[in-house]
mmCIF file of C-alpha atoms in Angstrom:
data_model
loop_
_atom_site.group_PDB
_atom_site.id
_atom_site.type_symbol
_atom_site.label_atom_id
_atom_site.label_comp_id
_atom_site.label_asym_id
_atom_site.label_seq_id
_atom_site.Cartn_x
_atom_site.Cartn_y
_atom_site.Cartn_z
ATOM 1 C CA MET A 1 28.656 66.594 66.313
ATOM 2 C CA LEU A 2 29.676 68.034 62.931
ATOM 3 C CA TRP A 3 33.203 66.764 63.512
ATOM 4 C CA LYS A 4 31.939 63.289 64.456
ATOM 5 C CA ASN A 5 29.728 63.144 61.371
ATOM 6 C CA ARG A 6 32.630 64.248 59.199
ATOM 7 C CA ASN A 7 34.802 61.450 60.576
ATOM 8 C CA ALA A 8 32.010 58.911 60.151
ATOM 9 C CA PHE A 9 31.674 59.973 56.512
ATOM 10 C CA ALA A 10 35.427 60.004 55.848
ATOM 11 C CA PHE A 11 36.276 56.697 57.502
ATOM 12 C CA GLU A 12 33.050 54.699 57.436
ATOM 13 C CA GLY A 13 31.139 56.127 54.497
ATOM 14 C CA ARG A 14 28.136 56.975 56.698
ATOM 15 C CA VAL A 15 25.973 59.935 55.649
ATOM 16 C CA PHE A 16 23.732 61.967 57.987
ATOM 17 C CA ASP A 17 21.016 64.303 56.721
ATOM 18 C CA ALA A 18 20.855 67.903 57.942
ATOM 19 C CA GLU A 19 17.652 67.477 59.971
ATOM 20 C CA THR A 20 19.075 64.572 61.996
ATOM 21 C CA THR A 21 22.333 66.393 62.625
ATOM 22 C CA VAL A 22 20.621 69.577 63.795
ATOM 23 C CA ALA A 23 18.266 67.640 66.086
ATOM 24 C CA LYS A 24 21.202 65.818 67.657
ATOM 25 C CA CYS A 25 23.107 69.099 68.135
ATOM 26 C CA VAL A 26 20.107 70.654 69.881
ATOM 27 C CA GLU A 27 19.704 67.612 72.137
ATOM 28 C CA ASP A 28 23.403 67.564 73.067
ATOM 29 C CA SER A 29 23.279 71.292 73.789
ATOM 30 C CA ARG A 30 20.245 70.870 76.042
ATOM 31 C CA ARG A 31 21.882 68.027 77.959
ATOM 32 C CA TRP A 32 25.098 70.033 78.303
ATOM 33 C CA VAL A 33 23.264 72.999 79.855
ATOM 34 C CA GLU A 34 21.401 70.690 82.246
ATOM 35 C CA VAL A 35 24.633 69.050 83.367
ATOM 36 C CA LEU A 36 26.360 72.390 83.928
ATOM 37 C CA GLU A 37 23.451 73.684 85.999
ATOM 38 C CA ALA A 38 23.385 70.503 88.080
ATOM 39 C CA SER A 39 27.135 70.588 88.578
ATOM 40 C CA LYS A 40 26.988 74.081 90.061
ATOM 41 C CA LYS A 41 24.579 72.864 92.749
ATOM 42 C CA ASP A 42 26.567 69.879 93.952
ATOM 43 C CA GLU A 43 30.131 70.995 93.189
ATOM 44 C CA GLU A 44 30.914 71.729 96.831
ATOM 45 C CA GLY A 45 29.929 68.198 97.807
ATOM 46 C CA ARG A 46 32.143 66.373 95.351
ATOM 47 C CA SER A 47 34.839 65.107 97.647
ATOM 48 C CA ARG A 48 36.311 63.051 94.836
ATOM 49 C CA ILE A 49 36.427 65.884 92.399
ATOM 50 C CA CYS A 50 37.288 69.066 94.139
ATOM 51 C CA ASN A 51 39.283 70.640 96.842
ATOM 52 C CA VAL A 52 37.235 73.689 97.804
ATOM 53 C CA GLY A 53 39.646 75.083 100.369
ATOM 54 C CA LYS A 54 41.554 78.314 99.949
ATOM 55 C CA VAL A 55 44.777 76.767 101.230
ATOM 56 C CA TRP A 56 47.050 74.406 99.341
ATOM 57 C CA LYS A 57 46.812 70.921 100.819
ATOM 58 C CA ALA A 58 49.653 68.430 100.846
ATOM 59 C CA PRO A 59 48.881 64.971 99.449
ATOM 60 C CA GLN A 60 47.877 62.530 102.147
ATOM 61 C CA ARG A 61 50.526 60.109 103.293
ATOM 62 C CA GLU A 62 49.862 56.478 102.447
ATOM 63 C CA ARG A 63 51.211 53.462 104.288
ATOM 64 C CA GLU A 64 52.906 51.622 101.470
ATOM 65 C CA ARG A 65 53.647 54.379 98.990
ATOM 66 C CA GLU A 66 54.545 58.036 98.738
ATOM 67 C CA ARG A 67 51.939 60.260 97.097
ATOM 68 C CA VAL A 68 52.838 63.518 95.384
ATOM 69 C CA LYS A 69 50.729 66.405 94.122
ATOM 70 C CA CYS A 70 51.087 68.156 90.773
ATOM 71 C CA ASN A 71 49.413 71.564 90.666
ATOM 72 C CA ILE A 72 48.760 72.803 87.130
ATOM 73 C CA GLY A 73 48.339 76.470 86.233
ATOM 74 C CA ILE A 74 46.866 77.760 82.976
ATOM 75 C CA SER A 75 46.889 81.291 81.549
ATOM 76 C CA TRP A 76 45.158 81.896 78.202
ATOM 77 C CA THR A 77 45.049 84.993 75.993
ATOM 78 C CA LYS A 78 41.859 85.106 73.940
ATOM 79 C CA ASP A 79 43.071 87.513 71.245
ATOM 80 C CA SER A 80 46.209 85.578 70.307
ATOM 81 C CA GLY A 81 45.361 82.079 71.494
ATOM 82 C CA LEU A 82 48.603 82.031 73.473
ATOM 83 C CA VAL A 83 48.681 79.602 76.386
ATOM 84 C CA GLY A 84 51.011 79.656 79.345
ATOM 85 C CA ALA A 85 51.157 76.428 81.342
ATOM 86 C CA GLY A 86 53.042 75.619 84.504
ATOM 87 C CA TRP A 87 53.142 72.801 87.008
ATOM 88 C CA ILE A 88 54.645 72.321 90.463
ATOM 89 C CA LEU A 89 55.261 68.872 91.937
ATOM 90 C CA ARG A 90 55.332 68.584 95.751
ATOM 91 C CA ASN A 91 55.509 65.750 98.249
ATOM 92 C CA SER A 92 53.546 65.110 101.455
ATOM 93 C CA GLU A 93 55.870 67.439 103.384
ATOM 94 C CA GLY A 94 55.118 70.345 101.062
ATOM 95 C CA GLU A 95 58.602 70.208 99.556
ATOM 96 C CA VAL A 96 58.879 71.272 95.904
ATOM 97 C CA LEU A 97 60.434 68.450 93.890
ATOM 98 C CA PHE A 98 60.165 69.882 90.360
ATOM 99 C CA HIS A 99 58.531 72.748 88.536
ATOM 100 C CA SER A 100 58.072 73.439 84.850
ATOM 101 C CA ARG A 101 56.762 75.930 82.304
ATOM 102 C CA ARG A 102 55.687 75.746 78.678
ATOM 103 C CA ALA A 103 54.005 77.908 76.051
ATOM 104 C CA PHE A 104 51.403 76.732 73.525
ATOM 105 C CA ASN A 105 49.980 78.596 70.532
ATOM 106 C CA GLY A 106 46.630 78.583 68.789
ATOM 107 C CA ALA A 107 44.220 77.554 71.558
ATOM 108 C CA ALA A 108 40.736 78.632 70.527
ATOM 109 C CA SER A 109 39.253 78.500 74.037
ATOM 110 C CA LEU A 110 40.157 78.309 77.706
ATOM 111 C CA LEU A 111 38.919 74.709 77.750
ATOM 112 C CA GLU A 112 41.345 73.805 74.972
ATOM 113 C CA ALA A 113 44.137 75.553 76.873
ATOM 114 C CA GLN A 114 43.286 73.542 80.003
ATOM 115 C CA ARG A 115 43.234 70.330 77.985
ATOM 116 C CA LEU A 116 46.693 71.043 76.573
ATOM 117 C CA GLY A 117 48.027 71.833 80.037
ATOM 118 C CA LEU A 118 46.646 68.696 81.674
ATOM 119 C CA LEU A 119 47.909 66.438 78.892
ATOM 120 C CA TRP A 120 51.332 68.072 79.059
ATOM 121 C CA ALA A 121 51.545 67.663 82.831
ATOM 122 C CA ALA A 122 50.627 63.977 82.543
ATOM 123 C CA GLU A 123 53.231 63.497 79.813
ATOM 124 C CA SER A 124 55.792 65.177 82.068
ATOM 125 C CA MET A 125 55.033 62.807 84.947
ATOM 126 C CA ILE A 126 55.374 59.863 82.572
ATOM 127 C CA SER A 127 58.727 61.062 81.216
ATOM 128 C CA HIS A 128 60.037 61.621 84.767
ATOM 129 C CA ARG A 129 58.629 58.250 85.886
ATOM 130 C CA VAL A 130 56.647 59.805 88.717
ATOM 131 C CA LYS A 131 53.949 57.590 90.260
ATOM 132 C CA ASN A 132 51.007 58.077 92.619
ATOM 133 C CA VAL A 133 50.255 61.591 91.424
ATOM 134 C CA THR A 134 47.301 63.750 92.401
ATOM 135 C CA PHE A 135 46.806 66.354 89.668
ATOM 136 C CA GLU A 136 45.043 69.593 90.614
ATOM 137 C CA ILE A 137 43.764 71.981 87.962
ATOM 138 C CA GLU A 138 41.222 74.802 87.646
ATOM 139 C CA ALA A 139 39.101 73.057 84.996
ATOM 140 C CA SER A 140 35.731 71.772 86.203
ATOM 141 C CA GLU A 141 34.696 70.356 82.807
ATOM 142 C CA LEU A 142 37.845 68.265 82.417
ATOM 143 C CA VAL A 143 37.818 67.066 86.019
ATOM 144 C CA GLY A 144 34.147 66.168 85.682
ATOM 145 C CA SER A 145 34.727 64.285 82.420
ATOM 146 C CA LEU A 146 37.380 62.184 84.167
ATOM 147 C CA ASN A 147 35.692 61.529 87.511
ATOM 148 C CA ARG A 148 31.995 61.470 86.572
ATOM 149 C CA GLN A 149 31.723 60.473 82.947
ATOM 150 C CA LYS A 150 27.962 59.861 82.952
ATOM 151 C CA ALA A 151 27.273 63.287 84.450
ATOM 152 C CA TRP A 152 29.344 65.047 81.774
ATOM 153 C CA PRO A 153 28.247 63.424 78.472
ATOM 154 C CA ALA A 154 29.080 66.498 76.396
ATOM 155 C CA PHE A 155 32.729 66.149 77.387
ATOM 156 C CA ARG A 156 33.023 62.406 76.800
ATOM 157 C CA ALA A 157 35.656 62.806 74.087
ATOM 158 C CA TYR A 158 37.830 64.864 76.427
ATOM 159 C CA GLY A 159 37.437 62.304 79.175
ATOM 160 C CA GLU A 160 38.394 59.394 76.933
ATOM 161 C CA GLU A 161 41.484 61.173 75.642
ATOM 162 C CA LEU A 162 42.607 62.207 79.111
ATOM 163 C CA ARG A 163 41.956 58.793 80.633
ATOM 164 C CA GLU A 164 44.069 57.152 77.951
ATOM 165 C CA MET A 165 46.961 59.439 78.867
ATOM 166 C CA MET A 166 46.396 59.169 82.620
ATOM 167 C CA SER A 167 46.371 55.379 82.449
ATOM 168 C CA LYS A 168 50.124 55.584 81.861
ATOM 169 C CA VAL A 169 50.588 57.275 85.266
ATOM 170 C CA SER A 170 50.412 54.659 88.018
ATOM 171 C CA GLY A 171 48.091 55.678 90.870
ATOM 172 C CA TRP A 172 46.789 58.879 89.251
ATOM 173 C CA GLU A 173 44.012 61.119 90.598
ATOM 174 C CA VAL A 174 42.624 64.402 89.249
ATOM 175 C CA SER A 175 40.947 67.039 91.424
ATOM 176 C CA LEU A 176 39.491 70.491 90.931
ATOM 177 C CA VAL A 177 41.264 73.313 92.740
ATOM 178 C CA LYS A 178 40.536 76.980 93.351
ATOM 179 C CA ARG A 179 42.924 79.748 92.351
ATOM 180 C CA ASP A 180 43.795 80.593 95.960
ATOM 181 C CA ALA A 181 45.158 77.083 96.464
ATOM 182 C CA ASN A 182 46.852 76.988 93.060
ATOM 183 C CA MET A 183 48.581 80.356 92.976
ATOM 184 C CA GLY A 184 52.165 79.151 92.492
ATOM 185 C CA ALA A 185 51.428 77.119 89.362
ATOM 186 C CA PHE A 186 49.198 79.886 87.988
ATOM 187 C CA LEU A 187 51.909 82.528 88.384
ATOM 188 C CA ILE A 188 54.365 80.352 86.480
ATOM 189 C CA ALA A 189 51.801 79.976 83.692
ATOM 190 C CA ARG A 190 51.045 83.699 83.676
ATOM 191 C CA SER A 191 54.730 84.506 83.216
ATOM 192 C CA VAL A 192 54.241 83.305 79.634
ATOM 193 C CA THR A 193 51.228 85.434 78.718
ATOM 194 C CA LYS A 194 52.041 88.503 80.809
ATOM 195 C CA GLU A 195 55.831 88.659 80.874
ATOM 196 C CA LYS A 196 56.423 86.885 77.543
ATOM 197 C CA ARG A 197 58.694 84.218 79.000
ATOM 198 C CA PHE A 198 58.364 81.659 76.231
ATOM 199 C CA GLN A 199 61.320 79.447 77.091
ATOM 200 C CA SER A 200 60.285 76.024 78.353
ATOM 201 C CA TYR A 201 62.103 74.397 81.234
ATOM 202 C CA VAL A 202 62.008 71.741 83.947
ATOM 203 C CA ALA A 203 63.905 72.430 87.175
ATOM 204 C CA GLN A 204 64.308 70.990 90.653
ATOM 205 C CA GLY A 205 63.312 72.801 93.823
ATOM 206 C CA SER A 206 61.320 76.014 94.081
ATOM 207 C CA PRO A 207 61.606 78.768 91.469
ATOM 208 C CA SER A 208 63.597 81.590 93.101
ATOM 209 C CA TRP A 209 60.931 84.239 92.499
ATOM 210 C CA LEU A 210 58.228 82.056 94.122
ATOM 211 C CA LYS A 211 60.142 80.727 97.113
ATOM 212 C CA ARG A 212 58.380 82.969 99.614
ATOM 213 C CA LEU A 213 54.918 82.154 98.266
ATOM 214 C CA LEU A 214 55.546 78.413 98.164
ATOM 215 C CA ALA A 215 57.171 78.419 101.596
ATOM 216 C CA ASP A 216 54.123 80.213 102.971
ATOM 217 C CA GLU A 217 51.821 77.660 101.347
ATOM 218 C CA GLY A 218 53.860 74.889 102.906
ATOM 219 C CA THR A 219 53.532 76.309 106.404
ATOM 220 C CA ARG A 220 49.751 76.620 105.970
ATOM 221 C CA MET A 221 49.263 73.238 104.364
ATOM 222 C CA VAL A 222 46.757 70.749 105.757
ATOM 223 C CA SER A 223 48.091 67.181 105.850
#
């Protein structure tokens, strides 16, 4: 709210008194807490938002088009603000098409790290001209802001920014995923923060050190 008021002052010349600003902050905080509490109760029933299984699931085959799944992993170090991000793109047969890794600096929170990772993954799909992508990420706030905007008013700005980027990916979907079903992408991301592998890359096929894990996920996948 302080940031919004600052922008309104800088670009529109609008001035807000302290009492109004504080009251609005308190109201937004109250609504945010209510939404988070409500989301915990119905999270398991959100078929559009989350995949609650412990097994990676291949994207469903569609009659007229091929759908692919992009799993996004995020690893964030609080002390340094270092972010490791990784994504793995697979088809309906569980075959790894591409995988990638990148490091970011200066993220003040896990939410900011997740935002950077999701935006980067979308940009990657755009640059590789990949269509009909289901993105999976461990970020309930971001997924909620995209799929249920009215239920996540405190994250509206995130949702608007992400939707603008996602609109450039034809046939996009975003779902919440648990760590057990997102292990490959997470391990790629963690190689940045734990093993200090800062070099970014994009490569075809499975990463050699994750072949066994990804092959095992593929054999257990649910089509």
